[in-house]
């Protein structure tokens, strides 16, 4: 099955670490990163989509971050 996640985080080193951890867990970058202002919290936020091929069947109950 093909899996998809959108990683988001404030514009800090934490975002880079989150993406790096996903890459080291076998996820692949999908598309360009995104960057925008979170007016509710007054911070800039980053986003990056990642994909991964995994065995098994899809279920909405999957914990994508644990695969």
mmCIF file of N, CA and C in Angstrom:
data_model
loop_
_atom_site.group_PDB
_atom_site.id
_atom_site.type_symbol
_atom_site.label_atom_id
_atom_site.label_comp_id
_atom_site.label_asym_id
_atom_site.label_seq_id
_atom_site.Cartn_x
_atom_site.Cartn_y
_atom_site.Cartn_z
ATOM 1 N N UNK A 1 0.837 -1.177 0.000
ATOM 2 C CA UNK A 1 0.000 0.000 0.000
ATOM 3 C C UNK A 1 0.881 1.238 0.000
ATOM 4 N N UNK A 2 0.388 2.295 -0.561
ATOM 5 C CA UNK A 2 1.092 3.575 -0.585
ATOM 6 C C UNK A 2 0.571 4.417 0.575
ATOM 7 N N UNK A 3 1.477 4.975 1.385
ATOM 8 C CA UNK A 3 1.110 5.796 2.530
ATOM 9 C C UNK A 3 1.507 7.239 2.278
ATOM 10 N N UNK A 4 0.762 8.170 2.865
ATOM 11 C CA UNK A 4 0.992 9.607 2.705
ATOM 12 C C UNK A 4 0.880 10.279 4.069
ATOM 13 N N UNK A 5 1.801 11.192 4.343
ATOM 14 C CA UNK A 5 1.741 12.020 5.554
ATOM 15 C C UNK A 5 2.102 13.450 5.191
ATOM 16 N N UNK A 6 1.506 14.396 5.898
ATOM 17 C CA UNK A 6 1.903 15.795 5.777
ATOM 18 C C UNK A 6 2.503 16.195 7.117
ATOM 19 N N UNK A 7 3.804 16.414 7.120
ATOM 20 C CA UNK A 7 4.505 16.808 8.329
ATOM 21 C C UNK A 7 4.443 18.319 8.461
ATOM 22 N N UNK A 8 4.082 18.816 9.635
ATOM 23 C CA UNK A 8 4.036 20.256 9.874
ATOM 24 C C UNK A 8 4.684 20.560 11.215
ATOM 25 N N UNK A 9 5.160 21.773 11.324
ATOM 26 C CA UNK A 9 5.819 22.193 12.568
ATOM 27 C C UNK A 9 6.106 23.681 12.451
ATOM 28 N N UNK A 10 6.295 24.338 13.582
ATOM 29 C CA UNK A 10 6.756 25.722 13.547
ATOM 30 C C UNK A 10 8.097 25.781 12.834
ATOM 31 N N UNK A 11 8.420 26.952 12.310
ATOM 32 C CA UNK A 11 9.669 27.147 11.572
ATOM 33 C C UNK A 11 10.852 27.201 12.539
ATOM 34 N N UNK A 12 11.214 26.022 13.048
ATOM 35 C CA UNK A 12 12.363 25.880 13.939
ATOM 36 C C UNK A 12 13.127 24.632 13.498
ATOM 37 N N UNK A 13 14.205 24.337 14.188
ATOM 38 C CA UNK A 13 14.978 23.128 13.888
ATOM 39 C C UNK A 13 14.124 21.877 14.095
ATOM 40 N N UNK A 14 13.079 21.971 14.917
ATOM 41 C CA UNK A 14 12.207 20.816 15.166
ATOM 42 C C UNK A 14 11.584 20.305 13.865
ATOM 43 N N UNK A 15 11.257 21.207 12.944
ATOM 44 C CA UNK A 15 10.691 20.783 11.656
ATOM 45 C C UNK A 15 11.713 19.967 10.874
ATOM 46 N N UNK A 16 12.931 20.442 10.797
ATOM 47 C CA UNK A 16 13.979 19.708 10.073
ATOM 48 C C UNK A 16 14.223 18.344 10.699
ATOM 49 N N UNK A 17 14.205 18.272 12.022
ATOM 50 C CA UNK A 17 14.398 16.995 12.704
ATOM 51 C C UNK A 17 13.237 16.043 12.423
ATOM 52 N N UNK A 18 12.018 16.571 12.356
ATOM 53 C CA UNK A 18 10.847 15.733 12.065
ATOM 54 C C UNK A 18 10.955 15.132 10.664
ATOM 55 N N UNK A 19 11.337 15.956 9.678
ATOM 56 C CA UNK A 19 11.494 15.472 8.305
ATOM 57 C C UNK A 19 12.663 14.486 8.221
ATOM 58 N N UNK A 20 13.764 14.799 8.880
ATOM 59 C CA UNK A 20 14.926 13.907 8.874
ATOM 60 C C UNK A 20 14.579 12.551 9.471
ATOM 61 N N UNK A 21 13.827 12.537 10.561
ATOM 62 C CA UNK A 21 13.422 11.278 11.185
ATOM 63 C C UNK A 21 12.558 10.462 10.228
ATOM 64 N N UNK A 22 11.642 11.124 9.516
ATOM 65 C CA UNK A 22 10.792 10.417 8.550
ATOM 66 C C UNK A 22 11.634 9.823 7.419
ATOM 67 N N UNK A 23 12.589 10.581 6.903
ATOM 68 C CA UNK A 23 13.455 10.083 5.829
ATOM 69 C C UNK A 23 14.247 8.864 6.296
ATOM 70 N N UNK A 24 14.731 8.907 7.517
ATOM 71 C CA UNK A 24 15.500 7.786 8.047
ATOM 72 C C UNK A 24 14.632 6.587 8.397
ATOM 73 N N UNK A 25 13.316 6.781 8.447
ATOM 74 C CA UNK A 25 12.375 5.682 8.680
ATOM 75 C C UNK A 25 11.831 5.131 7.364
ATOM 76 N N UNK A 26 12.402 5.583 6.232
ATOM 77 C CA UNK A 26 12.020 5.040 4.938
ATOM 78 C C UNK A 26 11.009 5.849 4.154
ATOM 79 N N UNK A 27 10.578 6.998 4.672
ATOM 80 C CA UNK A 27 9.664 7.862 3.937
ATOM 81 C C UNK A 27 10.452 8.631 2.884
ATOM 82 N N UNK A 28 9.773 9.063 1.812
ATOM 83 C CA UNK A 28 10.379 9.810 0.715
ATOM 84 C C UNK A 28 9.655 11.139 0.565
ATOM 85 N N UNK A 29 10.412 12.205 0.298
ATOM 86 C CA UNK A 29 9.790 13.514 0.072
ATOM 87 C C UNK A 29 8.825 13.435 -1.096
ATOM 88 N N UNK A 30 7.709 14.159 -0.983
ATOM 89 C CA UNK A 30 6.700 14.195 -2.036
ATOM 90 C C UNK A 30 6.346 15.657 -2.271
ATOM 91 N N UNK A 31 6.809 16.199 -3.380
ATOM 92 C CA UNK A 31 6.516 17.598 -3.695
ATOM 93 C C UNK A 31 7.422 18.554 -2.939
ATOM 94 N N UNK A 32 7.132 19.831 -3.121
ATOM 95 C CA UNK A 32 7.917 20.887 -2.501
ATOM 96 C C UNK A 32 7.424 21.172 -1.082
ATOM 97 N N UNK A 33 8.303 21.690 -0.227
ATOM 98 C CA UNK A 33 7.850 22.101 1.098
ATOM 99 C C UNK A 33 6.966 23.344 0.980
ATOM 100 N N UNK A 34 6.210 23.595 2.021
ATOM 101 C CA UNK A 34 5.352 24.773 2.047
ATOM 102 C C UNK A 34 5.672 25.578 3.301
ATOM 103 N N UNK A 35 5.331 26.851 3.268
ATOM 104 C CA UNK A 35 5.694 27.758 4.336
ATOM 105 C C UNK A 35 4.595 28.794 4.447
ATOM 106 N N UNK A 36 4.063 29.015 5.626
ATOM 107 C CA UNK A 36 2.994 29.994 5.766
ATOM 108 C C UNK A 36 2.888 30.527 7.182
ATOM 109 N N UNK A 37 2.167 31.625 7.312
ATOM 110 C CA UNK A 37 1.984 32.281 8.593
ATOM 111 C C UNK A 37 0.774 31.706 9.312
ATOM 112 N N UNK A 38 0.956 31.276 10.548
ATOM 113 C CA UNK A 38 -0.114 30.776 11.408
ATOM 114 C C UNK A 38 -0.577 31.953 12.264
ATOM 115 N N UNK A 39 -1.612 32.652 11.805
ATOM 116 C CA UNK A 39 -2.067 33.864 12.483
ATOM 117 C C UNK A 39 -2.616 33.571 13.878
ATOM 118 N N UNK A 40 -3.210 32.415 14.074
ATOM 119 C CA UNK A 40 -3.778 32.068 15.381
ATOM 120 C C UNK A 40 -2.708 31.996 16.466
ATOM 121 N N UNK A 41 -1.504 31.552 16.076
ATOM 122 C CA UNK A 41 -0.422 31.398 17.045
ATOM 123 C C UNK A 41 0.715 32.401 16.845
ATOM 124 N N UNK A 42 0.630 33.214 15.791
ATOM 125 C CA UNK A 42 1.636 34.238 15.535
ATOM 126 C C UNK A 42 3.004 33.707 15.162
ATOM 127 N N UNK A 43 3.051 32.577 14.448
ATOM 128 C CA UNK A 43 4.332 31.974 14.063
ATOM 129 C C UNK A 43 4.280 31.536 12.599
ATOM 130 N N UNK A 44 5.464 31.366 12.026
ATOM 131 C CA UNK A 44 5.562 30.778 10.694
ATOM 132 C C UNK A 44 5.568 29.261 10.865
ATOM 133 N N UNK A 45 4.928 28.549 9.936
ATOM 134 C CA UNK A 45 4.876 27.094 9.977
ATOM 135 C C UNK A 45 5.379 26.535 8.652
ATOM 136 N N UNK A 46 6.013 25.363 8.733
ATOM 137 C CA UNK A 46 6.515 24.653 7.562
ATOM 138 C C UNK A 46 5.710 23.371 7.382
ATOM 139 N N UNK A 47 5.634 22.894 6.154
ATOM 140 C CA UNK A 47 4.978 21.628 5.858
ATOM 141 C C UNK A 47 5.731 20.895 4.766
ATOM 142 N N UNK A 48 5.752 19.575 4.864
ATOM 143 C CA UNK A 48 6.382 18.745 3.840
ATOM 144 C C UNK A 48 5.625 17.429 3.756
ATOM 145 N N UNK A 49 5.161 17.096 2.552
ATOM 146 C CA UNK A 49 4.505 15.814 2.337
ATOM 147 C C UNK A 49 5.562 14.738 2.142
ATOM 148 N N UNK A 50 5.276 13.546 2.662
ATOM 149 C CA UNK A 50 6.149 12.383 2.490
ATOM 150 C C UNK A 50 5.286 11.179 2.154
ATOM 151 N N UNK A 51 5.864 10.223 1.425
ATOM 152 C CA UNK A 51 5.164 8.994 1.047
ATOM 153 C C UNK A 51 6.049 7.798 1.353
ATOM 154 N N UNK A 52 5.394 6.639 1.477
ATOM 155 C CA UNK A 52 6.126 5.409 1.762
ATOM 156 C C UNK A 52 5.308 4.228 1.257
ATOM 157 N N UNK A 53 5.981 3.255 0.679
ATOM 158 C CA UNK A 53 5.356 2.000 0.272
ATOM 159 C C UNK A 53 5.479 1.031 1.444
ATOM 160 N N UNK A 54 4.371 0.372 1.810
ATOM 161 C CA UNK A 54 4.381 -0.559 2.938
ATOM 162 C C UNK A 54 3.511 -1.766 2.619
ATOM 163 N N UNK A 55 3.849 -2.907 3.185
ATOM 164 C CA UNK A 55 3.027 -4.099 2.959
ATOM 165 C C UNK A 55 1.697 -3.993 3.711
ATOM 166 N N UNK A 56 0.741 -4.774 3.289
ATOM 167 C CA UNK A 56 -0.535 -4.816 3.983
ATOM 168 C C UNK A 56 -1.606 -4.002 3.292
ATOM 169 N N UNK A 57 -2.747 -3.942 3.938
ATOM 170 C CA UNK A 57 -3.899 -3.216 3.416
ATOM 171 C C UNK A 57 -4.123 -1.944 4.221
ATOM 172 N N UNK A 58 -4.625 -0.938 3.545
ATOM 173 C CA UNK A 58 -4.888 0.336 4.204
ATOM 174 C C UNK A 58 -6.071 0.232 5.163
ATOM 175 N N UNK A 59 -5.968 0.926 6.266
ATOM 176 C CA UNK A 59 -7.056 1.082 7.232
ATOM 177 C C UNK A 59 -6.928 2.473 7.840
ATOM 178 N N UNK A 60 -8.037 3.167 8.052
ATOM 179 C CA UNK A 60 -7.956 4.490 8.674
ATOM 180 C C UNK A 60 -7.411 4.441 10.105
ATOM 181 N N UNK A 61 -7.335 3.267 10.691
ATOM 182 C CA UNK A 61 -6.825 3.108 12.050
ATOM 183 C C UNK A 61 -5.297 3.019 12.111
ATOM 184 N N UNK A 62 -4.623 2.999 10.954
ATOM 185 C CA UNK A 62 -3.159 2.909 10.929
ATOM 186 C C UNK A 62 -2.543 4.113 11.619
ATOM 187 N N UNK A 63 -1.491 3.896 12.363
ATOM 188 C CA UNK A 63 -0.701 4.968 12.975
ATOM 189 C C UNK A 63 0.473 5.235 12.042
ATOM 190 N N UNK A 64 0.289 6.163 11.108
ATOM 191 C CA UNK A 64 1.266 6.393 10.050
ATOM 192 C C UNK A 64 2.653 6.733 10.579
ATOM 193 N N UNK A 65 2.736 7.454 11.660
ATOM 194 C CA UNK A 65 4.027 7.828 12.229
ATOM 195 C C UNK A 65 4.798 6.649 12.802
ATOM 196 N N UNK A 66 4.115 5.522 12.988
ATOM 197 C CA UNK A 66 4.772 4.352 13.553
ATOM 198 C C UNK A 66 5.189 3.356 12.477
ATOM 199 N N UNK A 67 4.879 3.631 11.222
ATOM 200 C CA UNK A 67 5.229 2.708 10.131
ATOM 201 C C UNK A 67 6.566 3.036 9.526
#
